[in-house]
PDB file of C-alpha atoms in Angstrom:
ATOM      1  CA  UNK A   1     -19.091  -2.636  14.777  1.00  0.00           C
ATOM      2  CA  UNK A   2     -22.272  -3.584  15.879  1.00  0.00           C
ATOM      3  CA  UNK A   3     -25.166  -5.803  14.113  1.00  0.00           C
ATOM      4  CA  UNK A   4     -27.326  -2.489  13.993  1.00  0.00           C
ATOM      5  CA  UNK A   5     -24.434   0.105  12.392  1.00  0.00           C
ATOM      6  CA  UNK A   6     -24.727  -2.512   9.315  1.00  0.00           C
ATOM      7  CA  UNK A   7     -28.700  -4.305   9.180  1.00  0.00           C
ATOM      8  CA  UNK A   8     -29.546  -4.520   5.933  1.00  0.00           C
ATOM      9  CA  UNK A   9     -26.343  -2.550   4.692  1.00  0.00           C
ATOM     10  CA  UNK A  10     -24.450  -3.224   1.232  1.00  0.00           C
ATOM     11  CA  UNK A  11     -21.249  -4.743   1.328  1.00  0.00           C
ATOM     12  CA  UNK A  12     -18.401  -3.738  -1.319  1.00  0.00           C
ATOM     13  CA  UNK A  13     -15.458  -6.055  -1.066  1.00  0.00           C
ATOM     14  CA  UNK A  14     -12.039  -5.332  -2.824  1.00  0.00           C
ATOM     15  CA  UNK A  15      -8.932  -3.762  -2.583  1.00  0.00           C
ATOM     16  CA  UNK A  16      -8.277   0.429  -2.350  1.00  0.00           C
ATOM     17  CA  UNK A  17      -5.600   1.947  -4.011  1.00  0.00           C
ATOM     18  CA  UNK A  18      -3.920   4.975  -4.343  1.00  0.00           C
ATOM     19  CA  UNK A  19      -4.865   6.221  -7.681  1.00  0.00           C
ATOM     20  CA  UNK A  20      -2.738   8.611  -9.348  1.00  0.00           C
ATOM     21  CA  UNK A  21      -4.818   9.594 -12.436  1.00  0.00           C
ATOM     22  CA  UNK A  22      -2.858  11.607 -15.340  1.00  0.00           C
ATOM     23  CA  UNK A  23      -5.166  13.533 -17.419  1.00  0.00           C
ATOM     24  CA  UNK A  24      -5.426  15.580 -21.006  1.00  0.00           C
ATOM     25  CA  UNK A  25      -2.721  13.548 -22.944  1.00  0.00           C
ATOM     26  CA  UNK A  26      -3.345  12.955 -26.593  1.00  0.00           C
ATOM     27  CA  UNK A  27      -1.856   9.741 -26.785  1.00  0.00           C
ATOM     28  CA  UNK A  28      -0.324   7.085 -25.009  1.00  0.00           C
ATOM     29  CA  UNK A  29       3.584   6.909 -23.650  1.00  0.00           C
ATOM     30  CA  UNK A  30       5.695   5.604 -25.693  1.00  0.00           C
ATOM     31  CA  UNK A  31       9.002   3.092 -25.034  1.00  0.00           C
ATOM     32  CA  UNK A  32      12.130   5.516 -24.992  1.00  0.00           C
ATOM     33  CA  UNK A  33      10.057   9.106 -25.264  1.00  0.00           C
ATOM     34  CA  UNK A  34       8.377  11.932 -22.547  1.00  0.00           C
ATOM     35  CA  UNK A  35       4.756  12.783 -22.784  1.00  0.00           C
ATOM     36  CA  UNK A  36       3.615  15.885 -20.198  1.00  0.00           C
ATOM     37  CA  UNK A  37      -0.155  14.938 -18.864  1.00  0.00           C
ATOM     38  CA  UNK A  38      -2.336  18.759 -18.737  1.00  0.00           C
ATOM     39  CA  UNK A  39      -3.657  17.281 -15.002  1.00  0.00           C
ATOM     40  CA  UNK A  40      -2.651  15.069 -12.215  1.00  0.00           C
ATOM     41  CA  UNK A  41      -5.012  13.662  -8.996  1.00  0.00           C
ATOM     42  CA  UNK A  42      -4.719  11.449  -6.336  1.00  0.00           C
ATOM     43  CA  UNK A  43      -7.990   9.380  -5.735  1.00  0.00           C
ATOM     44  CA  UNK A  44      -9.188   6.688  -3.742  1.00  0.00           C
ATOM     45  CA  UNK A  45      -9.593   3.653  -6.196  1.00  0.00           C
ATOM     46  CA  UNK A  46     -10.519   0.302  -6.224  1.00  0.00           C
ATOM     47  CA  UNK A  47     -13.847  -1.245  -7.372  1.00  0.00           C
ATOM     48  CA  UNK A  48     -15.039  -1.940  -3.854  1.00  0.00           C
ATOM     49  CA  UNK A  49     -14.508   1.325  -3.028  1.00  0.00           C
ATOM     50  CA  UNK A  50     -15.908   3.334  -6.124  1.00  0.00           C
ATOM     51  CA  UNK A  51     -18.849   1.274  -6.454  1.00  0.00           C
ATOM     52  CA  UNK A  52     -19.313   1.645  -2.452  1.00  0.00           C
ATOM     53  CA  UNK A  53     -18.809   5.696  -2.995  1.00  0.00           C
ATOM     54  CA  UNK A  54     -21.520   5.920  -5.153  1.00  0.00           C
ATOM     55  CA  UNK A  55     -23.773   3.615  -3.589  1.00  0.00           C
ATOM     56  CA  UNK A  56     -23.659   6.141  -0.715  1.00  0.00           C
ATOM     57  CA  UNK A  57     -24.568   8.683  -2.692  1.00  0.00           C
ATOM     58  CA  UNK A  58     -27.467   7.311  -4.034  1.00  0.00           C
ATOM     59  CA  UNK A  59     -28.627   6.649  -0.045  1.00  0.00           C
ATOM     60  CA  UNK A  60     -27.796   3.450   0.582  1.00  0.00           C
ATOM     61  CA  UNK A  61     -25.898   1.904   3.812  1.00  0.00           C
ATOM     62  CA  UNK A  62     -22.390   0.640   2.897  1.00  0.00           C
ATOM     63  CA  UNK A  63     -19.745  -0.443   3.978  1.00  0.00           C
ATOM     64  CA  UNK A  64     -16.324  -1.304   2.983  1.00  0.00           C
ATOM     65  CA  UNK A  65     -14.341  -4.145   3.430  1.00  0.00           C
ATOM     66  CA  UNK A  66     -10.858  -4.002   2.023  1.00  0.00           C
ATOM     67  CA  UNK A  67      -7.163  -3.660   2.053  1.00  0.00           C
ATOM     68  CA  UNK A  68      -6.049  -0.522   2.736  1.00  0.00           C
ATOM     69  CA  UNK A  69      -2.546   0.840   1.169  1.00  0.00           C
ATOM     70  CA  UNK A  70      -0.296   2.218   3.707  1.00  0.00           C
ATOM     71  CA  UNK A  71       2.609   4.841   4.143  1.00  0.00           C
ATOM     72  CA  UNK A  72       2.493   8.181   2.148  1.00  0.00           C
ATOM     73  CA  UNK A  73      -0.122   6.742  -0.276  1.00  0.00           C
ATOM     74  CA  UNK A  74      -3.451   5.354   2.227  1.00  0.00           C
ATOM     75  CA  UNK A  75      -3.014   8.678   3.813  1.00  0.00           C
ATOM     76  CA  UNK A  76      -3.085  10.963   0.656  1.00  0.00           C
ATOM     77  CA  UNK A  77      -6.506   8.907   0.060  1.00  0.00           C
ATOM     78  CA  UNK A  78      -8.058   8.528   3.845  1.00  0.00           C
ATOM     79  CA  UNK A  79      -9.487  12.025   3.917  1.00  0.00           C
ATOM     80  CA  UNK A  80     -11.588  11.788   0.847  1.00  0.00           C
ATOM     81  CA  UNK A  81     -12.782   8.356   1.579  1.00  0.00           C
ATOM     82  CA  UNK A  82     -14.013   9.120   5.214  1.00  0.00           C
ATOM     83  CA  UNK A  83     -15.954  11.669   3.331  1.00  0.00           C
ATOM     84  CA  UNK A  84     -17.648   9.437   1.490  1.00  0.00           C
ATOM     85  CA  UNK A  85     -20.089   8.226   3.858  1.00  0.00           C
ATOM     86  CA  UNK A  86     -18.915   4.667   3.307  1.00  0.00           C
ATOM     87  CA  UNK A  87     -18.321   2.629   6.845  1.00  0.00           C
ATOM     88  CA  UNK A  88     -14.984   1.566   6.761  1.00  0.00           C
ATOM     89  CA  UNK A  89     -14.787  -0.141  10.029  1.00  0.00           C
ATOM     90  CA  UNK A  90     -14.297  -3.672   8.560  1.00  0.00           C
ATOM     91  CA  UNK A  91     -11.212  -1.840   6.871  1.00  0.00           C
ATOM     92  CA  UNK A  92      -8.988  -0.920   9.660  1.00  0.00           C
ATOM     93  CA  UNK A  93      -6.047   1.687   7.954  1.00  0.00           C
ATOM     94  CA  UNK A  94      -2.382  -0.217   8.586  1.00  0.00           C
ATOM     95  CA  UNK A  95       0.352   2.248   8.276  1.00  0.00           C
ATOM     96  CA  UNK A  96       2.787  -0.427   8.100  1.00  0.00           C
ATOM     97  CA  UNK A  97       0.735  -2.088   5.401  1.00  0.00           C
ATOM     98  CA  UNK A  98       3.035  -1.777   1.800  1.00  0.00           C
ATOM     99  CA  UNK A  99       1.270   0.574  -1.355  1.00  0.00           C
ATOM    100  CA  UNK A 100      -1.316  -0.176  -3.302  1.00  0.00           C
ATOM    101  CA  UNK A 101      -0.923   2.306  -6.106  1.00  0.00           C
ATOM    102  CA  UNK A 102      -1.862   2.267  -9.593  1.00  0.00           C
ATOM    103  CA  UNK A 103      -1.241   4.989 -11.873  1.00  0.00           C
ATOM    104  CA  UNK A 104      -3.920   5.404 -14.456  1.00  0.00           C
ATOM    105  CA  UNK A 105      -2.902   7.596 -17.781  1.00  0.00           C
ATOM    106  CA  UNK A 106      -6.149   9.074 -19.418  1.00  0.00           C
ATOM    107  CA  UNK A 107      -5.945   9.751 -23.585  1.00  0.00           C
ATOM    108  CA  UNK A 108      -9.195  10.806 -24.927  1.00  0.00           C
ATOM    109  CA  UNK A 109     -11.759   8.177 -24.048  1.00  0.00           C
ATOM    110  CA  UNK A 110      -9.443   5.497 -23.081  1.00  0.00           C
ATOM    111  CA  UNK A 111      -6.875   4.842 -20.336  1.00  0.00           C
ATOM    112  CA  UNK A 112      -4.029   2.614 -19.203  1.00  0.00           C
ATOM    113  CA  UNK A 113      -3.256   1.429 -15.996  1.00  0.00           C
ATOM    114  CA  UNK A 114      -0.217   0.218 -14.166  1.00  0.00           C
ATOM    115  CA  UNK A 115      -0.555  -1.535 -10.756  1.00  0.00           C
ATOM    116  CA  UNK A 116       0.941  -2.471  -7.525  1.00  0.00           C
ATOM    117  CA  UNK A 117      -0.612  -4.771  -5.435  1.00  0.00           C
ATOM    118  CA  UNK A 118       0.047  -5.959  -1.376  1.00  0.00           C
ATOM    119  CA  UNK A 119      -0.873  -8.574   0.376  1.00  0.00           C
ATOM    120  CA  UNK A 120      -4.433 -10.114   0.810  1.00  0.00           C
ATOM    121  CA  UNK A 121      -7.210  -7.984  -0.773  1.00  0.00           C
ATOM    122  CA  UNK A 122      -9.076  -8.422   2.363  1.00  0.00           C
ATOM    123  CA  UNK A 123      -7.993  -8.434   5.850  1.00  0.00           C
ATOM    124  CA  UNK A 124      -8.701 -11.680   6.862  1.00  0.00           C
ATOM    125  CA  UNK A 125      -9.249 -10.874  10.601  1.00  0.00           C
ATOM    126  CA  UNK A 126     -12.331  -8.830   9.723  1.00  0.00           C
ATOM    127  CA  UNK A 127     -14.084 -12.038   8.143  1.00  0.00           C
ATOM    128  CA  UNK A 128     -15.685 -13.215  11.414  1.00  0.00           C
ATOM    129  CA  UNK A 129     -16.818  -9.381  11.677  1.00  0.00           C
ATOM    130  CA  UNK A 130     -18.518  -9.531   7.894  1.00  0.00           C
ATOM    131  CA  UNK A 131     -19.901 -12.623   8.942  1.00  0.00           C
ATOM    132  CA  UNK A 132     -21.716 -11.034  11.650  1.00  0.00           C
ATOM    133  CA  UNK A 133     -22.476  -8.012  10.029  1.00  0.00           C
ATOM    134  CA  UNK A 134     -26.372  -8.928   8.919  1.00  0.00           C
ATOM    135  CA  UNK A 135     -25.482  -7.097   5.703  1.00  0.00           C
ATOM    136  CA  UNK A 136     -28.364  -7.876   2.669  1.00  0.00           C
ATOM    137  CA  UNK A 137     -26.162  -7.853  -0.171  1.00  0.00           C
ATOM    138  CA  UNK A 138     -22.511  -8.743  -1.087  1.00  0.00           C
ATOM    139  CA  UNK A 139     -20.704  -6.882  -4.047  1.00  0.00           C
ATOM    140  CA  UNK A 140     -17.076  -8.184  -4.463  1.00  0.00           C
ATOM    141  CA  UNK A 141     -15.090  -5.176  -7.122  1.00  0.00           C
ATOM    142  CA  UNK A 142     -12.741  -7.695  -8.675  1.00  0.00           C
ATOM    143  CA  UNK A 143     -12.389 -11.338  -9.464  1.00  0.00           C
ATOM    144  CA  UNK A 144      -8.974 -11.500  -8.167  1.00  0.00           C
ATOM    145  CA  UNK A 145     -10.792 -11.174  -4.456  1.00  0.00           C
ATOM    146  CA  UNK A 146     -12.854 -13.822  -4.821  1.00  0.00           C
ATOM    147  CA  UNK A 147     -10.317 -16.174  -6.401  1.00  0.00           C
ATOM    148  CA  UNK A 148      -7.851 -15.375  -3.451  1.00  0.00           C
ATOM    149  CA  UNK A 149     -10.950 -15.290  -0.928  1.00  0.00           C
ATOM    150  CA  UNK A 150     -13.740 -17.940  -2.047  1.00  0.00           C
ATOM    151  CA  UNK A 151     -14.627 -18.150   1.090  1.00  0.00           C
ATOM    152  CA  UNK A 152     -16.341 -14.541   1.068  1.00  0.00           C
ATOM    153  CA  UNK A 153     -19.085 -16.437  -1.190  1.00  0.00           C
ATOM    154  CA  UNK A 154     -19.793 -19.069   1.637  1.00  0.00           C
ATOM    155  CA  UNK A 155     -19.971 -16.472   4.144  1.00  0.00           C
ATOM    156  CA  UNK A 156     -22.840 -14.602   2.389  1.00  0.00           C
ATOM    157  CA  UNK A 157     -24.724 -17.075   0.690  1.00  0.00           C
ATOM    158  CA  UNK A 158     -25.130 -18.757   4.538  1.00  0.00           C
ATOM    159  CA  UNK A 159     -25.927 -15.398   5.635  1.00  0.00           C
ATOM    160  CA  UNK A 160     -28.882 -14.936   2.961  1.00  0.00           C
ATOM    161  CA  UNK A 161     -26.872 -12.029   1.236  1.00  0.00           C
ATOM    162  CA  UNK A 162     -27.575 -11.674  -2.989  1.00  0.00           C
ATOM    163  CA  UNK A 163     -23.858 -11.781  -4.318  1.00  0.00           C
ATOM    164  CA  UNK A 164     -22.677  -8.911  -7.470  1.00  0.00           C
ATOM    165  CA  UNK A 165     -19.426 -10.040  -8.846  1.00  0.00           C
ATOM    166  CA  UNK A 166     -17.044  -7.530 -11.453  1.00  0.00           C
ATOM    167  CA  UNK A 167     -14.724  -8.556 -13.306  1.00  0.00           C
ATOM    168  CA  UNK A 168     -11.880  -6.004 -13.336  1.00  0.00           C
ATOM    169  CA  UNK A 169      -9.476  -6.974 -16.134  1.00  0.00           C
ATOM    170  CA  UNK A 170      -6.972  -9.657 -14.874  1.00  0.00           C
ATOM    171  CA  UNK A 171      -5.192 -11.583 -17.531  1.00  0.00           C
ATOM    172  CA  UNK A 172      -4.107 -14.158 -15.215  1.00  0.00           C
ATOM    173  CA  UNK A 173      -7.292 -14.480 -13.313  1.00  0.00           C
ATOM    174  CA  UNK A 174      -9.424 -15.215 -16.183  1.00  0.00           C
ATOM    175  CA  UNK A 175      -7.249 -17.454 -17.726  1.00  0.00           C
ATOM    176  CA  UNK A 176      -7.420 -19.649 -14.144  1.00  0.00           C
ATOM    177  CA  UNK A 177      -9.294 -22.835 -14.269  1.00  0.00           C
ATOM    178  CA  UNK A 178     -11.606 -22.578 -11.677  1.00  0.00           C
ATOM    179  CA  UNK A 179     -12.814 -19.057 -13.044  1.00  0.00           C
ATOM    180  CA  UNK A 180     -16.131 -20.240 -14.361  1.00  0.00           C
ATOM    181  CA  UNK A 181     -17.225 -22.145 -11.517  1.00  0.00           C
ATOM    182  CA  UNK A 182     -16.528 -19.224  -9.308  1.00  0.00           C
ATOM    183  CA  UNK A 183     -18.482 -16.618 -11.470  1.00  0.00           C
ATOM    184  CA  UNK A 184     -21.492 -19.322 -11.192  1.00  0.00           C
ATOM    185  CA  UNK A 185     -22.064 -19.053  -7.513  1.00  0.00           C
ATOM    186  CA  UNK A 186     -23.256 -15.477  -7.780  1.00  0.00           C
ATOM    187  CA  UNK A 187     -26.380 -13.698  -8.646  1.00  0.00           C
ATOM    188  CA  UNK A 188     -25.425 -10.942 -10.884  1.00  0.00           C
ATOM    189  CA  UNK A 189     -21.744 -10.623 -12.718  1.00  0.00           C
ATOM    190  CA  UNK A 190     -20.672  -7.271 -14.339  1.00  0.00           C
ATOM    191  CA  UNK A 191     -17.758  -7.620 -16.991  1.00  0.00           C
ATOM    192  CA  UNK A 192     -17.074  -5.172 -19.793  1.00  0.00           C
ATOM    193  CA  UNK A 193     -17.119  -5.886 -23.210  1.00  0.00           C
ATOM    194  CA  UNK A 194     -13.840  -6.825 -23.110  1.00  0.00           C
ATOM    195  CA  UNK A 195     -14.192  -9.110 -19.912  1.00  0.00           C
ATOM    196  CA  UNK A 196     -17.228 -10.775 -21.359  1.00  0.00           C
ATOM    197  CA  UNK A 197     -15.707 -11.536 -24.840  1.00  0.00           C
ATOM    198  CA  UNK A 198     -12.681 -13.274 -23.292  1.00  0.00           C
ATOM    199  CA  UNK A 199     -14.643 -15.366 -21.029  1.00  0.00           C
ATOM    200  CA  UNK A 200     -16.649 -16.607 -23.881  1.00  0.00           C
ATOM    201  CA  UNK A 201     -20.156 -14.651 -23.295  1.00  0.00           C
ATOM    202  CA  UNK A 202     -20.790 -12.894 -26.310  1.00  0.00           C
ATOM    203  CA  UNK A 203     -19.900 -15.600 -28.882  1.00  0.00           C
ATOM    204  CA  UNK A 204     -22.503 -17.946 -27.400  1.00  0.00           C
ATOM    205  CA  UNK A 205     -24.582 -16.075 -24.222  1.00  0.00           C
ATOM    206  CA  UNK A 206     -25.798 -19.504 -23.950  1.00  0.00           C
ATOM    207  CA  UNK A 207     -22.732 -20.348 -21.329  1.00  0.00           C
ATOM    208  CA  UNK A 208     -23.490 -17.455 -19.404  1.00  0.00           C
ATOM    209  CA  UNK A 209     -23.848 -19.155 -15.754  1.00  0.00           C
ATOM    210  CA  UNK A 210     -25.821 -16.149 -13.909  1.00  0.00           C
ATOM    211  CA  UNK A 211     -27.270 -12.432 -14.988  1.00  0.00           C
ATOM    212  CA  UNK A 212     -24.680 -11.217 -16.739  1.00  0.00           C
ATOM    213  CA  UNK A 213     -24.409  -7.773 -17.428  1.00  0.00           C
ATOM    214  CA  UNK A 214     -22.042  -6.903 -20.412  1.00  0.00           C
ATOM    215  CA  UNK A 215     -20.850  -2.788 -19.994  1.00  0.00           C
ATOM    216  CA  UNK A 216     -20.216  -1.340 -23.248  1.00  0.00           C
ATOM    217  CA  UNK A 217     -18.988   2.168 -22.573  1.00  0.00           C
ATOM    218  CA  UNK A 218     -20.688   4.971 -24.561  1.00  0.00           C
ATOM    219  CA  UNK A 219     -22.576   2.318 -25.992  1.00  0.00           C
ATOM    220  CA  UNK A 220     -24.129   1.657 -23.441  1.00  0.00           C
ATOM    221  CA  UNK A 221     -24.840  -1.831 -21.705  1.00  0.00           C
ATOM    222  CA  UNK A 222     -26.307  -5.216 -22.455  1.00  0.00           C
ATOM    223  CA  UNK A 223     -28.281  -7.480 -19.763  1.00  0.00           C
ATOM    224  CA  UNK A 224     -28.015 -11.416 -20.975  1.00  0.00           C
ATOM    225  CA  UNK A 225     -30.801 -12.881 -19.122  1.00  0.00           C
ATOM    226  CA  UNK A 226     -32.399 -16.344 -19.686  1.00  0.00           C
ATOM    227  CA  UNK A 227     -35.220 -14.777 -21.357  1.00  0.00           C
ATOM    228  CA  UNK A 228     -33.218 -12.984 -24.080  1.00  0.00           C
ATOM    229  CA  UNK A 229     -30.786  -9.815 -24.456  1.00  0.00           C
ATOM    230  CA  UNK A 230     -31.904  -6.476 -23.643  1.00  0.00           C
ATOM    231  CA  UNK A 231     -29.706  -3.084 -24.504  1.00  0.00           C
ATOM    232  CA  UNK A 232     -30.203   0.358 -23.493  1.00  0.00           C
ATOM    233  CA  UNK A 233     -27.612   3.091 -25.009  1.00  0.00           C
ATOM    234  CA  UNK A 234     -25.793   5.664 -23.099  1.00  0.00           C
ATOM    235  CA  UNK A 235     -26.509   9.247 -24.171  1.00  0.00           C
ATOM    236  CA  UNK A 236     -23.642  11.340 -25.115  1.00  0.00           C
ATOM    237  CA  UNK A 237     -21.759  12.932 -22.462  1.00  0.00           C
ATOM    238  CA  UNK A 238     -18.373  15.578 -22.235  1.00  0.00           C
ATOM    239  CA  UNK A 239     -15.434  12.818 -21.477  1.00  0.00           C
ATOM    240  CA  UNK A 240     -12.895  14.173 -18.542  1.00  0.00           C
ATOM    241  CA  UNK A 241     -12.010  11.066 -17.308  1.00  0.00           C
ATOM    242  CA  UNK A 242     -13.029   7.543 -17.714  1.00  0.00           C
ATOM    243  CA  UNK A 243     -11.250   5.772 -14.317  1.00  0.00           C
ATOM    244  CA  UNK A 244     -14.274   4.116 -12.051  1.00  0.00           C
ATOM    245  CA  UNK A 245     -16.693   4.322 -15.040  1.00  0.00           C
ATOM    246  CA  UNK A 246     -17.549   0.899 -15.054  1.00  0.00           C
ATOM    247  CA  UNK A 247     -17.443   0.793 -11.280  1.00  0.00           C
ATOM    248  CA  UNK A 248     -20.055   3.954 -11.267  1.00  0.00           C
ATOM    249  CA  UNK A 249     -22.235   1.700 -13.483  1.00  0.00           C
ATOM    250  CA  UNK A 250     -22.320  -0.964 -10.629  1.00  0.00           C
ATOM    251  CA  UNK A 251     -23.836   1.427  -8.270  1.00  0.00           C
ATOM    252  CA  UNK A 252     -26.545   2.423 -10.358  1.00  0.00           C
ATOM    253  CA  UNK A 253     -27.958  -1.213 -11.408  1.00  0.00           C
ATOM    254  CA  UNK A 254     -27.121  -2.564  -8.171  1.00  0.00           C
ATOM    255  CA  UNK A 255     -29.285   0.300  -6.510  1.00  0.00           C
ATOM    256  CA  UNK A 256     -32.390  -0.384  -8.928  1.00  0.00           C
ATOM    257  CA  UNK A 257     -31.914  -4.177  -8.992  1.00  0.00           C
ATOM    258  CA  UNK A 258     -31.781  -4.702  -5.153  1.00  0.00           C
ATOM    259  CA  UNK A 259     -35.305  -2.510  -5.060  1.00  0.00           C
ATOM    260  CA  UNK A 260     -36.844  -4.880  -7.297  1.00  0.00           C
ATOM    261  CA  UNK A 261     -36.794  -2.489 -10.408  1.00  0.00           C
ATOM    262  CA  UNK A 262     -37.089  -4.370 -14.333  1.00  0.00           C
ATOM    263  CA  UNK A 263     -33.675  -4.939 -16.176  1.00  0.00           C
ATOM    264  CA  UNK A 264     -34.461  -2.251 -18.290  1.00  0.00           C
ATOM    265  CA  UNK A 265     -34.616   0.054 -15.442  1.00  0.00           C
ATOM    266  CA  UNK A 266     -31.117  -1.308 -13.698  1.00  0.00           C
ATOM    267  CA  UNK A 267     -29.511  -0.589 -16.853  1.00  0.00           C
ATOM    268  CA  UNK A 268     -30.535   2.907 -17.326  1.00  0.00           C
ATOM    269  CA  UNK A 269     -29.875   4.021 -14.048  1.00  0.00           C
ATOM    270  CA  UNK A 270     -26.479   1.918 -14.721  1.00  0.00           C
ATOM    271  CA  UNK A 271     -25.668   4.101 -17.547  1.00  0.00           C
ATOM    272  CA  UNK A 272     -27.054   7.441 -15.475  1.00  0.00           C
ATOM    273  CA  UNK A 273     -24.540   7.132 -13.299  1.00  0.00           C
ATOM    274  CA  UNK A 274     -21.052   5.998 -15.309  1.00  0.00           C
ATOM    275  CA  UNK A 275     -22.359   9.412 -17.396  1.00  0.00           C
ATOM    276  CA  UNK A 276     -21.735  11.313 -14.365  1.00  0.00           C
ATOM    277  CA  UNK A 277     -18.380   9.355 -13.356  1.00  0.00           C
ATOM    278  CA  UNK A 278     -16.673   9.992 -16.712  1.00  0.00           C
ATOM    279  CA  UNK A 279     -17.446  13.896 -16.141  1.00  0.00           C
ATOM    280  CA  UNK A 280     -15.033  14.249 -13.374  1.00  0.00           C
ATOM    281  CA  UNK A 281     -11.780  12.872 -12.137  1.00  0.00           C
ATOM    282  CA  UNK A 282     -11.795   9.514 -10.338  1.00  0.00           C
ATOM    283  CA  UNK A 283     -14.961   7.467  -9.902  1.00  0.00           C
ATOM    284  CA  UNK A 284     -15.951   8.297  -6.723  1.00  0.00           C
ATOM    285  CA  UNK A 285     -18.418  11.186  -6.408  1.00  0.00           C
TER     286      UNK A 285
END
């Protein structure tokens, strides 16, 4: 890859998996019982990816850089996401590399998710390569990347990049030590509701290091700023699927904030485009 094929491009770090996404259940498996899903897709998934996907679609230059799942599963998913018009040169496809799968069961406006991870979330020969790359801004699609790879905040911060961090629900990573010292380094952090309640944020927004942006679903989403909160609501939308929703959201503030657009604006065009994600199956448009 050369300097040019990614000046000034948007960097979405994080791992892609397979996502096998079971739609139009009523409820939830149970222990011991069958339950039939209506619908069943294979995706490309991962927050680096999704939020990647639809930064591409709103025009911008991106590029991926991730582990890729191998065998049967990277190459149900490789079509689609050399569609997408993300640049996925500093995510070289390993077919010996093990899956990366996670199987996402939709019920009404909710899901579940079961997950297999491999290896390192990002390749670490392509490091030297994202160093290099000149990119303006770093957005890293789940906290367990940056706890494994702290390093990927060094690299950008000494290469001028803004960093965007999201959360991605990880038990184990959020209950880690070193978890609020991380989240501190970068410029804007995007938990849920959920995410952001755990961590602390919403009982006192007072500890919140950075920007924080709380997502809030159908309600919408918050922006805790040092001047105050500010909340915009979703409007109403037909639910088909909910996967990437959150990663959708990313795309859409990222795209307004990095243009220099008010927090008002970022989170409207957040919500814009998490409406059109839950409309479809899978995140990626």
């Amino acid at each position: 890859m050369t300097s040019k094929e990614t000046d000034g491009a948007i960097v979405c770090a994080g791992r892609v998996y397979c996502d096998l996404i079971f739609t139009g259940l009523t409820e939830l498996p149970r222990l011991g019982e069958e339950t039939y899903a209506k619908d069943l897709a294979v995706e490309p998934g991962g927050g680096g990816f999704i939020t990647a996907a639809n930064l591409s679609a709103l025009g911008h230059k991106t590029t991926l850089l991730a582990s890729m799942p191998g065998g049967p599963f990277g190459s149900a998913i490789l079509e689609k996401m050399q569609r997408s018009g993300v640049d996925l040169s500093l995510s070289p496809y390993d077919q010996a590399n093990g899956a990366q799968v996670t199987a996402v069961i939709g019920c009404l406006e909710d899901r579940a998710f079961l997950t297999k991870r491999n290896g390192t979330a990002v390749p670490r020969d392509m490091l030297d390569a994202f160093s290099a790359s000149k990119a303006r801004h770093l957005h890293i699609g789940e906290l367990a990347t940056l706890q494994e790879l702290p390093e990927l905040l060094e690299i950008a911060k000494a290469a001028g990049m803004t960093v965007s961090l999201d959360c991605s629900w990880d038990q184990n990573c959020l209950l880690n030590g070193d978890v609020q010292d991380l989240i501190a380094q970068v410029d804007l952090f995007l938990p849920n509701e959920m995410e952001a309640e755990h961590l602390g944020y919403l009982k006192d927004p007072a500890n919140c290091p950075t920007l924080t942006v709380v997502k809030k679903g159908k309600a919408g989403a918050t922006a805790i700023t040092p001047d105050g909160e500010i909340t915009v609501a979703a409007d109403p939308v037909p639910v088909v699927d909910t996967t990437g929703a959150g990663d959708a959201f990313n795309a859409g503030f990222l795209s307004s904030w990095l243009r220099g657009a008010d927090i008002e604006t970022c989170l409207h065009d957040g919500n814009k485009c998490g409406a059109a994600a839950v409309m479809r199956v899978g995140g990626a448009p």
